[in-house]
PDB file of C-alpha atoms in Angstrom:
ATOM      1  CA  UNK A   1       0.000   0.000   0.000  1.00  0.00           C
ATOM      2  CA  UNK A   2       2.902   2.309   0.709  1.00  0.00           C
ATOM      3  CA  UNK A   3       6.443   2.335  -0.630  1.00  0.00           C
ATOM      4  CA  UNK A   4       9.339   4.681   0.165  1.00  0.00           C
ATOM      5  CA  UNK A   5      12.472   4.740  -1.978  1.00  0.00           C
ATOM      6  CA  UNK A   6      15.695   6.533  -0.992  1.00  0.00           C
ATOM      7  CA  UNK A   7      13.933   9.352   0.844  1.00  0.00           C
ATOM      8  CA  UNK A   8      16.104  12.325   1.833  1.00  0.00           C
ATOM      9  CA  UNK A   9      14.987  15.452   3.695  1.00  0.00           C
ATOM     10  CA  UNK A  10      16.980  18.313   5.212  1.00  0.00           C
ATOM     11  CA  UNK A  11      15.973  21.467   7.045  1.00  0.00           C
ATOM     12  CA  UNK A  12      18.554  24.056   6.074  1.00  0.00           C
ATOM     13  CA  UNK A  13      21.923  22.406   6.568  1.00  0.00           C
ATOM     14  CA  UNK A  14      20.534  19.740   8.936  1.00  0.00           C
ATOM     15  CA  UNK A  15      19.898  16.373   7.268  1.00  0.00           C
ATOM     16  CA  UNK A  16      16.896  14.719   8.931  1.00  0.00           C
ATOM     17  CA  UNK A  17      16.171  11.742   6.653  1.00  0.00           C
ATOM     18  CA  UNK A  18      19.112  10.010   5.028  1.00  0.00           C
ATOM     19  CA  UNK A  19      17.958   7.515   2.437  1.00  0.00           C
ATOM     20  CA  UNK A  20      14.859   5.859   3.909  1.00  0.00           C
ATOM     21  CA  UNK A  21      13.578   2.714   2.170  1.00  0.00           C
ATOM     22  CA  UNK A  22      10.347   1.218   3.455  1.00  0.00           C
ATOM     23  CA  UNK A  23       7.309  -0.792   2.384  1.00  0.00           C
ATOM     24  CA  UNK A  24       3.964  -1.194   4.151  1.00  0.00           C
ATOM     25  CA  UNK A  25       1.583  -3.981   3.164  1.00  0.00           C
ATOM     26  CA  UNK A  26      -2.217  -3.846   3.337  1.00  0.00           C
ATOM     27  CA  UNK A  27      -3.444  -4.581   6.871  1.00  0.00           C
ATOM     28  CA  UNK A  28       0.006  -4.188   8.397  1.00  0.00           C
ATOM     29  CA  UNK A  29       0.674  -2.242  11.594  1.00  0.00           C
ATOM     30  CA  UNK A  30       4.153  -0.781  11.184  1.00  0.00           C
ATOM     31  CA  UNK A  31       5.473   0.726  14.419  1.00  0.00           C
ATOM     32  CA  UNK A  32       8.352   3.209  14.199  1.00  0.00           C
ATOM     33  CA  UNK A  33      10.456   3.648  17.331  1.00  0.00           C
ATOM     34  CA  UNK A  34      13.626   5.551  18.144  1.00  0.00           C
ATOM     35  CA  UNK A  35      14.994   8.469  20.142  1.00  0.00           C
ATOM     36  CA  UNK A  36      13.713  12.028  19.802  1.00  0.00           C
ATOM     37  CA  UNK A  37      15.228  13.757  16.805  1.00  0.00           C
ATOM     38  CA  UNK A  38      15.723  10.573  14.814  1.00  0.00           C
ATOM     39  CA  UNK A  39      13.438  11.716  11.973  1.00  0.00           C
ATOM     40  CA  UNK A  40      10.336   9.670  12.809  1.00  0.00           C
ATOM     41  CA  UNK A  41       7.806  12.525  12.657  1.00  0.00           C
ATOM     42  CA  UNK A  42       9.420  13.998   9.552  1.00  0.00           C
ATOM     43  CA  UNK A  43       9.084  10.623   7.853  1.00  0.00           C
ATOM     44  CA  UNK A  44       5.355  10.546   8.630  1.00  0.00           C
ATOM     45  CA  UNK A  45       4.896  14.080   7.337  1.00  0.00           C
ATOM     46  CA  UNK A  46       6.613  13.096   4.092  1.00  0.00           C
ATOM     47  CA  UNK A  47       4.259  10.136   3.736  1.00  0.00           C
ATOM     48  CA  UNK A  48       1.215  12.378   3.359  1.00  0.00           C
ATOM     49  CA  UNK A  49       2.804  15.353   1.626  1.00  0.00           C
ATOM     50  CA  UNK A  50       2.964  17.755   4.583  1.00  0.00           C
ATOM     51  CA  UNK A  51       6.712  17.864   3.970  1.00  0.00           C
ATOM     52  CA  UNK A  52       8.226  17.662   0.511  1.00  0.00           C
ATOM     53  CA  UNK A  53      11.315  15.400   0.344  1.00  0.00           C
ATOM     54  CA  UNK A  54      14.520  16.776  -1.144  1.00  0.00           C
ATOM     55  CA  UNK A  55      14.885  13.552  -3.113  1.00  0.00           C
ATOM     56  CA  UNK A  56      13.451  10.063  -3.215  1.00  0.00           C
ATOM     57  CA  UNK A  57       9.962   8.790  -3.902  1.00  0.00           C
ATOM     58  CA  UNK A  58       6.814   7.886  -1.975  1.00  0.00           C
ATOM     59  CA  UNK A  59       4.222   5.644  -3.623  1.00  0.00           C
ATOM     60  CA  UNK A  60       0.629   5.119  -2.528  1.00  0.00           C
ATOM     61  CA  UNK A  61      -0.176   1.822  -4.163  1.00  0.00           C
ATOM     62  CA  UNK A  62       1.368   2.192  -7.616  1.00  0.00           C
ATOM     63  CA  UNK A  63       0.887   5.972  -7.749  1.00  0.00           C
ATOM     64  CA  UNK A  64       3.678   8.406  -6.817  1.00  0.00           C
ATOM     65  CA  UNK A  65       2.579  10.703  -4.000  1.00  0.00           C
ATOM     66  CA  UNK A  66       1.588  14.118  -5.301  1.00  0.00           C
ATOM     67  CA  UNK A  67       2.394  13.552  -8.949  1.00  0.00           C
ATOM     68  CA  UNK A  68       2.137  11.539 -12.084  1.00  0.00           C
ATOM     69  CA  UNK A  69       4.776   9.760 -14.133  1.00  0.00           C
ATOM     70  CA  UNK A  70       5.561  11.393 -17.478  1.00  0.00           C
ATOM     71  CA  UNK A  71       8.416  10.068 -19.624  1.00  0.00           C
ATOM     72  CA  UNK A  72       9.823   8.196 -16.651  1.00  0.00           C
ATOM     73  CA  UNK A  73       9.874  11.218 -14.320  1.00  0.00           C
ATOM     74  CA  UNK A  74       7.455  12.208 -11.548  1.00  0.00           C
ATOM     75  CA  UNK A  75       5.727  15.503 -12.334  1.00  0.00           C
ATOM     76  CA  UNK A  76       4.119  17.132  -9.245  1.00  0.00           C
ATOM     77  CA  UNK A  77       0.413  17.935  -9.407  1.00  0.00           C
ATOM     78  CA  UNK A  78      -1.442  19.489  -6.453  1.00  0.00           C
ATOM     79  CA  UNK A  79      -4.788  18.069  -7.580  1.00  0.00           C
ATOM     80  CA  UNK A  80      -3.424  14.532  -7.376  1.00  0.00           C
ATOM     81  CA  UNK A  81      -1.866  15.162  -3.964  1.00  0.00           C
ATOM     82  CA  UNK A  82      -5.166  16.443  -2.544  1.00  0.00           C
ATOM     83  CA  UNK A  83      -6.975  13.353  -3.831  1.00  0.00           C
ATOM     84  CA  UNK A  84      -4.338  11.043  -2.337  1.00  0.00           C
ATOM     85  CA  UNK A  85      -4.379  12.832   1.019  1.00  0.00           C
ATOM     86  CA  UNK A  86      -8.051  11.924   1.365  1.00  0.00           C
ATOM     87  CA  UNK A  87      -6.906   8.288   1.476  1.00  0.00           C
ATOM     88  CA  UNK A  88      -4.316   8.932   4.200  1.00  0.00           C
ATOM     89  CA  UNK A  89      -5.615   9.719   7.679  1.00  0.00           C
ATOM     90  CA  UNK A  90      -3.213  11.403  10.096  1.00  0.00           C
ATOM     91  CA  UNK A  91      -3.453  11.781  13.851  1.00  0.00           C
ATOM     92  CA  UNK A  92      -1.028  14.228  15.454  1.00  0.00           C
ATOM     93  CA  UNK A  93       0.496  14.600  18.921  1.00  0.00           C
ATOM     94  CA  UNK A  94      -1.753  17.594  19.466  1.00  0.00           C
ATOM     95  CA  UNK A  95      -5.396  17.093  18.678  1.00  0.00           C
ATOM     96  CA  UNK A  96      -5.875  20.105  16.367  1.00  0.00           C
ATOM     97  CA  UNK A  97      -9.621  20.246  16.977  1.00  0.00           C
ATOM     98  CA  UNK A  98     -11.611  23.377  16.202  1.00  0.00           C
ATOM     99  CA  UNK A  99     -12.400  24.835  19.630  1.00  0.00           C
ATOM    100  CA  UNK A 100     -15.615  26.528  18.435  1.00  0.00           C
ATOM    101  CA  UNK A 101     -17.079  23.273  17.072  1.00  0.00           C
ATOM    102  CA  UNK A 102     -18.557  20.352  19.001  1.00  0.00           C
ATOM    103  CA  UNK A 103     -17.050  16.875  18.758  1.00  0.00           C
ATOM    104  CA  UNK A 104     -19.708  15.986  16.197  1.00  0.00           C
ATOM    105  CA  UNK A 105     -19.091  19.128  14.147  1.00  0.00           C
ATOM    106  CA  UNK A 106     -15.313  18.536  14.209  1.00  0.00           C
ATOM    107  CA  UNK A 107     -15.821  15.077  12.694  1.00  0.00           C
ATOM    108  CA  UNK A 108     -18.345  16.382  10.158  1.00  0.00           C
ATOM    109  CA  UNK A 109     -16.198  19.278   8.953  1.00  0.00           C
ATOM    110  CA  UNK A 110     -13.949  17.368   6.535  1.00  0.00           C
ATOM    111  CA  UNK A 111     -16.888  15.438   5.119  1.00  0.00           C
ATOM    112  CA  UNK A 112     -18.661  18.679   4.267  1.00  0.00           C
ATOM    113  CA  UNK A 113     -15.748  20.843   3.112  1.00  0.00           C
ATOM    114  CA  UNK A 114     -13.585  18.188   1.407  1.00  0.00           C
ATOM    115  CA  UNK A 115     -15.985  15.445   0.347  1.00  0.00           C
ATOM    116  CA  UNK A 116     -18.844  17.907  -0.254  1.00  0.00           C
ATOM    117  CA  UNK A 117     -21.405  15.727   1.515  1.00  0.00           C
ATOM    118  CA  UNK A 118     -24.733  17.111   2.626  1.00  0.00           C
ATOM    119  CA  UNK A 119     -24.987  17.834   6.353  1.00  0.00           C
ATOM    120  CA  UNK A 120     -27.448  15.015   7.019  1.00  0.00           C
ATOM    121  CA  UNK A 121     -25.175  12.426   5.415  1.00  0.00           C
ATOM    122  CA  UNK A 122     -22.075  13.862   7.081  1.00  0.00           C
ATOM    123  CA  UNK A 123     -23.814  13.768  10.473  1.00  0.00           C
ATOM    124  CA  UNK A 124     -24.763  10.107  10.017  1.00  0.00           C
ATOM    125  CA  UNK A 125     -21.157   9.134   9.245  1.00  0.00           C
ATOM    126  CA  UNK A 126     -19.749  11.304  12.044  1.00  0.00           C
ATOM    127  CA  UNK A 127     -22.059   9.777  14.648  1.00  0.00           C
ATOM    128  CA  UNK A 128     -21.050   6.294  13.502  1.00  0.00           C
ATOM    129  CA  UNK A 129     -17.345   7.108  13.917  1.00  0.00           C
ATOM    130  CA  UNK A 130     -17.849   8.743  17.313  1.00  0.00           C
ATOM    131  CA  UNK A 131     -19.553   5.533  18.386  1.00  0.00           C
ATOM    132  CA  UNK A 132     -16.608   3.634  16.880  1.00  0.00           C
ATOM    133  CA  UNK A 133     -14.218   5.393  19.301  1.00  0.00           C
ATOM    134  CA  UNK A 134     -16.598   5.212  22.268  1.00  0.00           C
ATOM    135  CA  UNK A 135     -17.647   8.862  22.345  1.00  0.00           C
ATOM    136  CA  UNK A 136     -21.208   8.901  21.036  1.00  0.00           C
ATOM    137  CA  UNK A 137     -22.350  10.311  24.380  1.00  0.00           C
ATOM    138  CA  UNK A 138     -19.930  13.237  23.955  1.00  0.00           C
ATOM    139  CA  UNK A 139     -21.067  14.261  20.464  1.00  0.00           C
ATOM    140  CA  UNK A 140     -22.380  17.655  21.601  1.00  0.00           C
ATOM    141  CA  UNK A 141     -19.413  18.511  23.825  1.00  0.00           C
ATOM    142  CA  UNK A 142     -16.922  21.216  22.869  1.00  0.00           C
ATOM    143  CA  UNK A 143     -13.204  20.325  23.054  1.00  0.00           C
ATOM    144  CA  UNK A 144     -12.700  22.376  26.223  1.00  0.00           C
ATOM    145  CA  UNK A 145     -15.161  20.066  28.006  1.00  0.00           C
ATOM    146  CA  UNK A 146     -13.345  16.895  26.892  1.00  0.00           C
ATOM    147  CA  UNK A 147     -10.279  15.281  28.435  1.00  0.00           C
ATOM    148  CA  UNK A 148      -7.103  15.029  26.391  1.00  0.00           C
ATOM    149  CA  UNK A 149      -7.762  11.362  25.704  1.00  0.00           C
ATOM    150  CA  UNK A 150     -11.287  12.110  24.555  1.00  0.00           C
ATOM    151  CA  UNK A 151     -10.051  14.902  22.284  1.00  0.00           C
ATOM    152  CA  UNK A 152      -7.543  12.521  20.714  1.00  0.00           C
ATOM    153  CA  UNK A 153     -10.288   9.959  20.131  1.00  0.00           C
ATOM    154  CA  UNK A 154     -12.360  12.666  18.402  1.00  0.00           C
ATOM    155  CA  UNK A 155      -9.324  13.363  16.214  1.00  0.00           C
ATOM    156  CA  UNK A 156      -9.149   9.656  15.340  1.00  0.00           C
ATOM    157  CA  UNK A 157     -12.872   9.618  14.537  1.00  0.00           C
ATOM    158  CA  UNK A 158     -12.367  12.664  12.302  1.00  0.00           C
ATOM    159  CA  UNK A 159      -9.722  10.813  10.296  1.00  0.00           C
ATOM    160  CA  UNK A 160     -11.743   7.590  10.134  1.00  0.00           C
ATOM    161  CA  UNK A 161     -14.785   9.462   8.840  1.00  0.00           C
ATOM    162  CA  UNK A 162     -12.871  10.224   5.639  1.00  0.00           C
ATOM    163  CA  UNK A 163     -12.587   6.448   5.039  1.00  0.00           C
ATOM    164  CA  UNK A 164      -8.805   6.382   4.585  1.00  0.00           C
ATOM    165  CA  UNK A 165      -6.882   3.427   3.187  1.00  0.00           C
ATOM    166  CA  UNK A 166      -4.067   3.978   5.671  1.00  0.00           C
ATOM    167  CA  UNK A 167      -3.752   5.751   9.027  1.00  0.00           C
ATOM    168  CA  UNK A 168      -0.635   7.558  10.245  1.00  0.00           C
ATOM    169  CA  UNK A 169      -0.216   8.187  13.989  1.00  0.00           C
ATOM    170  CA  UNK A 170       2.460  10.624  15.183  1.00  0.00           C
ATOM    171  CA  UNK A 171       3.020   9.848  18.891  1.00  0.00           C
ATOM    172  CA  UNK A 172      -0.737  10.078  19.555  1.00  0.00           C
ATOM    173  CA  UNK A 173      -0.399   9.543  23.326  1.00  0.00           C
ATOM    174  CA  UNK A 174       2.647  11.709  24.060  1.00  0.00           C
ATOM    175  CA  UNK A 175       0.579  14.763  25.078  1.00  0.00           C
ATOM    176  CA  UNK A 176      -1.722  12.786  27.383  1.00  0.00           C
ATOM    177  CA  UNK A 177      -1.664  12.206  31.122  1.00  0.00           C
ATOM    178  CA  UNK A 178      -0.607   8.585  31.786  1.00  0.00           C
ATOM    179  CA  UNK A 179      -4.064   7.563  33.019  1.00  0.00           C
ATOM    180  CA  UNK A 180      -5.642   8.685  29.722  1.00  0.00           C
ATOM    181  CA  UNK A 181      -3.272   6.776  27.426  1.00  0.00           C
ATOM    182  CA  UNK A 182      -5.087   3.448  27.713  1.00  0.00           C
ATOM    183  CA  UNK A 183      -8.340   4.596  26.094  1.00  0.00           C
ATOM    184  CA  UNK A 184      -6.547   5.904  23.004  1.00  0.00           C
ATOM    185  CA  UNK A 185      -4.398   2.776  22.676  1.00  0.00           C
ATOM    186  CA  UNK A 186      -7.527   0.645  23.030  1.00  0.00           C
ATOM    187  CA  UNK A 187      -9.102   2.395  20.037  1.00  0.00           C
ATOM    188  CA  UNK A 188      -5.917   1.860  18.016  1.00  0.00           C
ATOM    189  CA  UNK A 189      -5.811  -1.829  18.963  1.00  0.00           C
ATOM    190  CA  UNK A 190      -9.397  -2.211  17.755  1.00  0.00           C
ATOM    191  CA  UNK A 191      -8.486  -0.581  14.441  1.00  0.00           C
ATOM    192  CA  UNK A 192      -5.608  -3.034  14.049  1.00  0.00           C
ATOM    193  CA  UNK A 193      -7.944  -5.970  14.724  1.00  0.00           C
ATOM    194  CA  UNK A 194     -10.329  -4.604  12.086  1.00  0.00           C
ATOM    195  CA  UNK A 195      -7.509  -4.714   9.520  1.00  0.00           C
ATOM    196  CA  UNK A 196      -6.709  -1.008   9.196  1.00  0.00           C
ATOM    197  CA  UNK A 197      -3.291  -0.389   7.651  1.00  0.00           C
ATOM    198  CA  UNK A 198      -1.355   1.768  10.120  1.00  0.00           C
ATOM    199  CA  UNK A 199       2.029   3.437  10.525  1.00  0.00           C
ATOM    200  CA  UNK A 200       2.504   4.390  14.172  1.00  0.00           C
ATOM    201  CA  UNK A 201       5.300   6.500  15.650  1.00  0.00           C
ATOM    202  CA  UNK A 202       5.224   5.852  19.377  1.00  0.00           C
ATOM    203  CA  UNK A 203       7.161   5.505  22.623  1.00  0.00           C
ATOM    204  CA  UNK A 204       4.589   2.986  23.893  1.00  0.00           C
ATOM    205  CA  UNK A 205       6.714  -0.140  23.736  1.00  0.00           C
ATOM    206  CA  UNK A 206       3.918  -2.359  25.070  1.00  0.00           C
ATOM    207  CA  UNK A 207       1.723  -1.334  22.140  1.00  0.00           C
ATOM    208  CA  UNK A 208       4.581  -1.922  19.695  1.00  0.00           C
ATOM    209  CA  UNK A 209       5.164  -5.446  20.993  1.00  0.00           C
ATOM    210  CA  UNK A 210       1.491  -6.399  21.259  1.00  0.00           C
ATOM    211  CA  UNK A 211      -0.045  -4.807  18.170  1.00  0.00           C
ATOM    212  CA  UNK A 212       2.769  -4.158  15.705  1.00  0.00           C
ATOM    213  CA  UNK A 213       3.203  -6.628  12.889  1.00  0.00           C
ATOM    214  CA  UNK A 214       6.606  -5.081  12.170  1.00  0.00           C
ATOM    215  CA  UNK A 215       8.854  -2.693  14.095  1.00  0.00           C
ATOM    216  CA  UNK A 216      11.312  -0.190  12.609  1.00  0.00           C
ATOM    217  CA  UNK A 217      14.052   1.400  14.700  1.00  0.00           C
ATOM    218  CA  UNK A 218      15.319   4.803  13.491  1.00  0.00           C
ATOM    219  CA  UNK A 219      18.246   6.894  14.648  1.00  0.00           C
ATOM    220  CA  UNK A 220      19.894   9.963  13.100  1.00  0.00           C
ATOM    221  CA  UNK A 221      17.670   9.839  10.027  1.00  0.00           C
ATOM    222  CA  UNK A 222      18.297   6.211   9.134  1.00  0.00           C
ATOM    223  CA  UNK A 223      16.549   2.891   9.637  1.00  0.00           C
ATOM    224  CA  UNK A 224      19.022   0.817  11.620  1.00  0.00           C
ATOM    225  CA  UNK A 225      16.871  -2.241  12.210  1.00  0.00           C
ATOM    226  CA  UNK A 226      13.498  -3.672  11.303  1.00  0.00           C
ATOM    227  CA  UNK A 227      11.703  -6.939  11.861  1.00  0.00           C
ATOM    228  CA  UNK A 228       8.905  -8.625  13.757  1.00  0.00           C
ATOM    229  CA  UNK A 229       8.369  -7.291  17.311  1.00  0.00           C
ATOM    230  CA  UNK A 230       9.799 -10.425  18.915  1.00  0.00           C
ATOM    231  CA  UNK A 231      12.945 -10.083  16.779  1.00  0.00           C
ATOM    232  CA  UNK A 232      13.572  -6.393  17.404  1.00  0.00           C
ATOM    233  CA  UNK A 233      12.692  -6.394  21.104  1.00  0.00           C
ATOM    234  CA  UNK A 234      14.197  -9.687  22.205  1.00  0.00           C
ATOM    235  CA  UNK A 235      16.946 -10.369  19.653  1.00  0.00           C
ATOM    236  CA  UNK A 236      18.099  -6.964  18.322  1.00  0.00           C
ATOM    237  CA  UNK A 237      21.067  -7.180  15.976  1.00  0.00           C
ATOM    238  CA  UNK A 238      22.172  -3.542  15.978  1.00  0.00           C
ATOM    239  CA  UNK A 239      24.102  -2.252  18.998  1.00  0.00           C
ATOM    240  CA  UNK A 240      22.304   1.103  18.887  1.00  0.00           C
ATOM    241  CA  UNK A 241      18.955  -0.709  18.982  1.00  0.00           C
ATOM    242  CA  UNK A 242      20.129  -2.705  22.003  1.00  0.00           C
ATOM    243  CA  UNK A 243      21.284   0.475  23.773  1.00  0.00           C
ATOM    244  CA  UNK A 244      17.997   2.283  23.103  1.00  0.00           C
ATOM    245  CA  UNK A 245      15.795  -0.608  24.227  1.00  0.00           C
ATOM    246  CA  UNK A 246      17.862  -1.201  27.364  1.00  0.00           C
ATOM    247  CA  UNK A 247      17.310   2.418  28.415  1.00  0.00           C
ATOM    248  CA  UNK A 248      13.614   2.469  27.498  1.00  0.00           C
ATOM    249  CA  UNK A 249      12.623  -0.892  28.922  1.00  0.00           C
ATOM    250  CA  UNK A 250      14.563  -0.468  32.169  1.00  0.00           C
ATOM    251  CA  UNK A 251      13.171   3.014  32.866  1.00  0.00           C
TER     252      UNK A 251
END
C-alpha cells in the first residue's frame, strides 16, 4: 500500500532523513520507534505530503505521491496530492480540533468541506465514527469540556470518517496524562484488529510489541533495524537498537 524509496529530507543544513527505504503492506501495523530527533515525525509528514522530500519517492499503491509519471519522471500535481491525502488519515500529537465546534461538528467538517457531503449524510457518518471510538455520548461537547484522551479519540474519529486506506499516527499519546493513554491505545488496537493499515510512531513499547506486525528502529535519520516485534525487542542485531531498548525498557 505504501512504498518509500531513498527518501532524503533536510531542514537548512541539517539532514533529517538520510535515504529511507520502506514498504507497508495492506493490513500491516508498522510501528516506528527511536529516540527524539531521529526523523520519525518527519518521515510521517513526508508520507502524506505535509513535507516535501529533497529527493526520493513515496508511492501510494502504484501511484507516486503528489504527482504523475511522465516520460519516466514524476511531475508534481497538487490536484493529485489532494486526492491522495483523502486516502491517508493522520493523527497528530496535538489534537488540532476546532475549539468553536462540538465533537460531532469537528468530525463532520472534513466530510462537508472536502468530500462535499450534505450535512445530514455527514452527520450520520460522524455519529457512527464517534460511536466507533466510544464517544457517542460526547457528540455535543466542545473540546474544552473533553479530556485530552477524549479529544484525541475525536481526532481519530475525524480521520476515520474520511474512510482512509491507511492511518498515520504521530506519537498520539505523548501529550496525554498517563491515566488517559489506555483509552486511546484501546481504540488503536481495535483498528488493528479490524484490519486497518497503520504506521505508528510511538514511545509505547507495550503497544509496539502487542499490536505491531513489524517494528522499525530509526536513529539519526536512518533505519538501523526492522523486523517482527519479537525479533527487534528480544533479539536486536544492531548495537544502537540494544542500547535504546535497554534504556527504554529499564526506565
